[in-house]
Amino acid sequence: MKSNVSLVRRLGSMIYDLFLVFSLVFFVSGVIIIIISNKQAITSPVFFFLCPLPLTYAYFALSWVKGKQTLGMKAWKFEIAQSNGEHITYTQSFIRFFLSSISLVGIGFIFQLFNKHKVPLHDYYSKTYLISTIK
């Protein structure tokens, strides 16, 4: 199956979701700091890496698996699916999330420009496709 979502729409959705995830992580981290720290500053670098990563994955995985789209994807009018049109699995969402970090530095999106299915690296290996919902 070939993806029919352009690179520009993908990037627009990523920027939209970046702001949403940043707000989610900022809010939840603040609540955790207030509850746990007992009014003392938390300076552990472990906290600042381990708190955002699971929250970010949870946002994307739940959005992809349960609703086929994040809020950014909904705004840019496309959704994610397997080649048979079904919802993706949590395994596929993990592979996609993990490999998307490679795509963010540009390698994965360059891959999209040169393969016959027009999908970036993270979609290719997770066997997922983005499908336009514009009618």
GROMACS .gro file of C-alpha atoms in nm:
model
  135
    1MET     CA    1   0.000   0.000   0.000
    2LYS     CA    2   0.124   0.348  -0.082
    3SER     CA    3   0.090   0.643   0.155
    4ASN     CA    4  -0.099   0.938   0.011
    5VAL     CA    5   0.006   1.193   0.275
    6SER     CA    6   0.269   1.444   0.170
    7LEU     CA    7   0.582   1.524   0.366
    8VAL     CA    8   0.452   1.877   0.430
    9ARG     CA    9   0.135   1.745   0.595
   10ARG     CA   10   0.340   1.500   0.804
   11LEU     CA   11   0.566   1.781   0.924
   12GLY     CA   12   0.268   2.006   1.000
   13SER     CA   13   0.114   1.732   1.211
   14MET     CA   14   0.444   1.672   1.391
   15ILE     CA   15   0.474   2.040   1.485
   16TYR     CA   16   0.112   2.045   1.608
   17ASP     CA   17   0.169   1.732   1.819
   18LEU     CA   18   0.501   1.867   1.948
   19PHE     CA   19   0.321   2.157   2.118
   20LEU     CA   20   0.057   1.923   2.263
   21VAL     CA   21   0.313   1.674   2.398
   22PHE     CA   22   0.526   1.953   2.543
   23SER     CA   23   0.221   2.087   2.729
   24LEU     CA   24   0.128   1.740   2.855
   25VAL     CA   25   0.481   1.666   2.978
   26PHE     CA   26   0.514   2.011   3.136
   27PHE     CA   27   0.185   1.973   3.324
   28VAL     CA   28   0.234   1.614   3.443
   29SER     CA   29   0.596   1.676   3.542
   30GLY     CA   30   0.487   1.981   3.741
   31VAL     CA   31   0.220   1.780   3.924
   32ILE     CA   32   0.470   1.503   4.001
   33ILE     CA   33   0.725   1.754   4.128
   34ILE     CA   34   0.468   1.917   4.356
   35ILE     CA   35   0.345   1.583   4.495
   36ILE     CA   36   0.680   1.409   4.539
   37SER     CA   37   0.929   1.681   4.611
   38ASN     CA   38   0.775   1.818   4.928
   39LYS     CA   39   0.858   2.170   4.807
   40GLN     CA   40   1.220   2.083   4.725
   41ALA     CA   41   1.364   2.115   4.378
   42ILE     CA   42   1.418   1.792   4.188
   43THR     CA   43   1.750   1.811   4.009
   44SER     CA   44   1.791   1.448   3.910
   45PRO     CA   45   1.860   1.414   3.537
   46VAL     CA   46   1.698   1.069   3.553
   47PHE     CA   47   1.363   1.232   3.635
   48PHE     CA   48   1.389   1.472   3.344
   49PHE     CA   49   1.451   1.188   3.098
   50LEU     CA   50   1.228   0.917   3.244
   51CYS     CA   51   0.920   1.133   3.293
   52PRO     CA   52   0.885   1.278   2.940
   53LEU     CA   53   0.964   0.962   2.743
   54PRO     CA   54   0.683   0.737   2.876
   55LEU     CA   55   0.435   1.026   2.863
   56THR     CA   56   0.524   1.102   2.503
   57TYR     CA   57   0.500   0.735   2.405
   58ALA     CA   58   0.165   0.702   2.587
   59TYR     CA   59   0.020   0.999   2.399
   60PHE     CA   60   0.121   0.863   2.060
   61ALA     CA   61   0.055   0.494   2.124
   62LEU     CA   62  -0.294   0.547   2.267
   63SER     CA   63  -0.384   0.792   1.991
   64TRP     CA   64  -0.260   0.563   1.714
   65VAL     CA   65  -0.392   0.232   1.850
   66LYS     CA   66  -0.730   0.347   1.983
   67GLY     CA   67  -0.828   0.630   1.749
   68LYS     CA   68  -0.602   0.589   1.442
   69GLN     CA   69  -0.483   0.950   1.475
   70THR     CA   70  -0.328   1.204   1.707
   71LEU     CA   71  -0.480   1.550   1.740
   72GLY     CA   72  -0.222   1.680   1.494
   73MET     CA   73  -0.313   1.410   1.244
   74LYS     CA   74  -0.680   1.495   1.291
   75ALA     CA   75  -0.612   1.865   1.223
   76TRP     CA   76  -0.413   1.780   0.909
   77LYS     CA   77  -0.679   1.525   0.803
   78PHE     CA   78  -0.504   1.190   0.791
   79GLU     CA   79  -0.489   0.871   0.995
   80ILE     CA   80  -0.264   0.572   1.048
   81ALA     CA   81  -0.351   0.213   0.962
   82GLN     CA   82  -0.211  -0.124   0.868
   83SER     CA   83  -0.215  -0.229   0.504
   84ASN     CA   84  -0.552  -0.401   0.560
   85GLY     CA   85  -0.703  -0.079   0.699
   86GLU     CA   86  -0.722  -0.205   1.058
   87HIS     CA   87  -0.598  -0.020   1.366
   88ILE     CA   88  -0.227  -0.062   1.434
   89THR     CA   89  -0.104  -0.270   1.729
   90TYR     CA   90   0.096  -0.157   2.033
   91THR     CA   91   0.398  -0.344   1.891
   92GLN     CA   92   0.372  -0.146   1.569
   93SER     CA   93   0.330   0.178   1.766
   94PHE     CA   94   0.645   0.101   1.969
   95ILE     CA   95   0.850   0.030   1.656
   96ARG     CA   96   0.714   0.344   1.491
   97PHE     CA   97   0.781   0.559   1.798
   98PHE     CA   98   1.135   0.425   1.846
   99LEU     CA   99   1.233   0.466   1.481
  100SER     CA  100   1.071   0.807   1.450
  101SER     CA  101   1.363   0.951   1.647
  102ILE     CA  102   1.582   0.858   1.350
  103SER     CA  103   1.333   1.017   1.115
  104LEU     CA  104   1.340   1.338   1.317
  105VAL     CA  105   1.704   1.396   1.227
  106GLY     CA  106   1.607   1.373   0.861
  107ILE     CA  107   1.725   1.027   0.758
  108GLY     CA  108   1.380   0.870   0.775
  109PHE     CA  109   1.216   1.142   0.570
  110ILE     CA  110   1.487   1.130   0.304
  111PHE     CA  111   1.406   0.757   0.287
  112GLN     CA  112   1.044   0.858   0.210
  113LEU     CA  113   1.148   1.053  -0.097
  114PHE     CA  114   1.329   0.758  -0.255
  115ASN     CA  115   1.117   0.447  -0.191
  116LYS     CA  116   0.827   0.325  -0.402
  117HIS     CA  117   0.572   0.324  -0.118
  118LYS     CA  118   0.646   0.689  -0.023
  119VAL     CA  119   0.671   0.608   0.348
  120PRO     CA  120   0.943   0.718   0.591
  121LEU     CA  121   1.169   0.473   0.770
  122HIS     CA  122   0.950   0.439   1.081
  123ASP     CA  123   0.639   0.356   0.876
  124TYR     CA  124   0.829   0.116   0.652
  125TYR     CA  125   0.957  -0.099   0.939
  126SER     CA  126   0.641  -0.079   1.149
  127LYS     CA  127   0.433  -0.173   0.843
  128THR     CA  128   0.201   0.123   0.889
  129TYR     CA  129   0.062   0.373   0.639
  130LEU     CA  130  -0.080   0.722   0.662
  131ILE     CA  131  -0.407   0.765   0.475
  132SER     CA  132  -0.566   1.098   0.388
  133THR     CA  133  -0.916   1.149   0.528
  134ILE     CA  134  -0.996   1.436   0.289
  135LYS     CA  135  -1.288   1.334   0.075
   0.00000   0.00000   0.00000
